[in-house]
Amino acid sequence: MDPESQRSYAELPSGEEAEEIHSNPTAVAENSRNRRIDLVLTLVGICCVAAGTFFWISLPSSNTENFLRIAPEGGFLASERTAFHFQPRNNWMNDPNGPLFHKGYYHLFYQYNPYGVEWGNISWGHAVSTDLLHWQHMDLAMQPDKWYDADGVWSGSATILPNGQVIMLYTGSTNASVQVQNLALPLNTSDPLLREWIKIPENPILVPPPGIAPKDFRDPTTAWLEADGLWRIAIGAKKGRAGLALIYKTFDFLHWELEEEYLHTVQGTGMWECIDFYPVSTATSNGLDTSKVQTNELTKHILKASLDDDKHDYYAIGLYSESSHTWIPDALDNDVGLGLRYDYGKYYASKTFFDSKHQKRILWGWANESDSLQDDIRKGWSSVQTLPRILYLDNLTGTNLIQWPIEEVEALRHDKVSRSNVLLKGGDVVEVDAAQGAQLDIEVGFEYPDASKLDALPESEIYDCSQGGATHRGVYGPFGLLVLAEDKLQEMTAVYFYMTLKRDGSWETRVCSDQSRSSLEPGIDTTVYGTLFHRLPTEDSLSLRVIVDHSIVETFVQGGRACITSRVYPTLATGDKARLFMFNNGTQPVFVKNLDAWKMRSTTLSVLPVTEWRLAARQS
Ligand code: DQQ
């Protein structure tokens, strides 16, 4: 390799300089002479940015607040738009991309079709926030305007170098539909809002290696730093029916070398999309920064793949070896694609990032619609992002992750309603008065039933939630909550527990989310989602947290050991007509130890076009 070309990103030009190099190579020679002028310009730039930022923060709320929350059409479709989940102003959205925290602002980029409610014309939408809940939409960060991404600016991830340089790696689908990897930089890294992005002249930086088909090479991870001083990324691929993660190393993000071994591969799992690979601490719930060397005896590594075949996000816990650059799962039967999922409902193409403000790892995931295309056209939008979730290893079990909504969500709560010590006999349905509304956060704890009190044990049973959903009558279960329920229960979404006796005489508990009676509208998805989850013998409660936001119901079980996201479309149980009930449809009584329900405030989604930002900065 030519030593002259060995520049690391620590010394590489800023975005502005890079663009200058692209358009005028002689500018490079002038570079050092212009340093002092640059400094002055930078200071002016910082002042402008600061002025722009101040302008935004001080904008009168009536200008912006929540107008993007109002759906363009009346009727029940209007009530489907969420109030505190992330959505673009309109049109199609899919994967979250390149989430990051930079100079006081969280950034979320996302796969976006600026021209319609279906997947296509894929560009990168961009929004900024100071709390991950209230968002300011920015101009598109990237559009398919180069030969190497003409067919779409597909998914990618951000890396923040120790010197603060932000690097965005993404997949371009070329004008010949070949999947290649590209690099983009902020035009001005000192801009906290990272308003403009440039694609570097060296693109594409990676093309499919021998043996990998041109359409099976996508979605670079965030780069992680290893003890040898090199950065590594993983990229999803497949060979035959084996899903796999390729691993590349680099010292400067321009020159890359493919490692001999795959990071990991699993037969029969098909194409791995949107791989995520990150360390978790076995000692604390704090997140770990991949821009620092992290592999030691107190870390495990999570490998996540989004399986193109079944559109679910699977993860596994394992050990990463910095000497072989391979990862081995702790449990072979829980390998990637075979066992654990982040979420057992509608949830795909997720991505984590390290939040340096709170020292936490945060997970974003995409929840697609499950209504019809016609409905999406009438609504004018399609898809939401689930609430950002803190993610860490469950140090009580050691065998699963914990996911929990970021703490800021609790600041949206108001008008708390509480119940405690409620006995629910078989067949009881009890309304939680004063907890009406389509925006709720509910926490409920049921006493874990004592099966030794049964007169006779039931037959062992196979139940995976789909047999009859919440109407199937068992011994202990279904019992739980009815959310977005209409007065006469013509519409309701049941989130509940169901216990089954296994052949070996032990009980196991499932959590289910039943969409089959969520809406009277015909033709929408009526799946009953569900999964088994861990309850430790020392835990005498079964707990649920259910967050309701018009057309999305996010459920967190047993403190976040399992999650289910449902998309639901009530026609009657909308707004204040939506009610909350506790229910027990099992034959045995169950006991509600405590229930707290809060109404939830809406968050702000607003748009201020870049041109206005510039104007504001100039005027001040
Ligand atoms: N979505 C992107 C791809 C990715 C897929 C294209 C996953 O990069 O593999 O929109 O949903």
Short mmCIF file of N, CA and C and ligand atoms in Angstrom, two decimals, residues 94-95 111 119 122 154-155 171 218-219 273-274 348-349 366, ligand 1:
data_model
loop_
_atom_site.label_atom_id
_atom_site.label_comp_id
_atom_site.label_asym_id
_atom_site.label_seq_id
_atom_site.Cartn_x
_atom_site.Cartn_y
_atom_site.Cartn_z
N ASN A 94 -38.78 3.14 6.51
CA ASN A 94 -38.43 1.83 7.06
C ASN A 94 -37.26 1.94 8.02
N ASP A 95 -36.18 1.23 7.83
CA ASP A 95 -35.16 1.05 8.87
C ASP A 95 -34.64 2.35 9.50
N GLN A 111 -34.65 5.18 6.54
CA GLN A 111 -34.96 4.88 5.15
C GLN A 111 -36.30 5.55 4.81
N TRP A 119 -42.47 1.48 -0.29
CA TRP A 119 -41.01 1.45 -0.38
C TRP A 119 -40.57 1.86 -1.80
N ILE A 122 -35.40 5.23 -2.32
CA ILE A 122 -34.95 5.27 -0.92
C ILE A 122 -33.84 6.29 -0.68
N TRP A 154 -29.33 2.88 0.90
CA TRP A 154 -29.86 1.89 1.83
C TRP A 154 -29.22 2.03 3.21
N SER A 155 -29.45 1.01 4.01
CA SER A 155 -29.16 1.18 5.44
C SER A 155 -27.67 1.28 5.79
N THR A 171 -25.03 1.31 2.64
CA THR A 171 -25.09 0.52 1.42
C THR A 171 -25.72 1.33 0.33
N ARG A 218 -24.92 -6.27 2.28
CA ARG A 218 -25.46 -4.96 2.67
C ARG A 218 -25.46 -4.70 4.19
N ASP A 219 -25.64 -3.41 4.49
CA ASP A 219 -25.92 -2.89 5.83
C ASP A 219 -24.71 -2.95 6.77
N GLU A 273 -29.81 -9.23 7.24
CA GLU A 273 -29.85 -7.79 7.00
C GLU A 273 -29.55 -7.06 8.32
N CYS A 274 -29.16 -5.82 8.17
CA CYS A 274 -29.03 -4.91 9.32
C CYS A 274 -28.39 -5.56 10.54
N TYR A 348 -38.59 -4.72 13.18
CA TYR A 348 -37.58 -5.19 12.22
C TYR A 348 -36.50 -4.13 12.01
N ALA A 349 -35.36 -4.63 11.49
CA ALA A 349 -34.26 -3.78 10.98
C ALA A 349 -33.75 -2.80 12.04
N TRP A 366 -38.01 -0.59 13.81
CA TRP A 366 -39.04 -0.14 12.86
C TRP A 366 -40.29 -1.01 13.00
N1 DQQ B 1 -33.84 -2.20 4.17
C1 DQQ B 1 -32.81 -1.52 3.44
C2 DQQ B 1 -31.70 -2.50 3.27
C3 DQQ B 1 -31.94 -3.45 4.37
C4 DQQ B 1 -33.43 -3.55 4.40
C5 DQQ B 1 -33.39 -1.02 2.14
C6 DQQ B 1 -33.97 -4.06 5.69
O1 DQQ B 1 -30.44 -1.87 3.36
O2 DQQ B 1 -31.31 -4.67 4.16
O3 DQQ B 1 -34.44 -0.11 2.38
O4 DQQ B 1 -35.29 -3.66 5.91
#
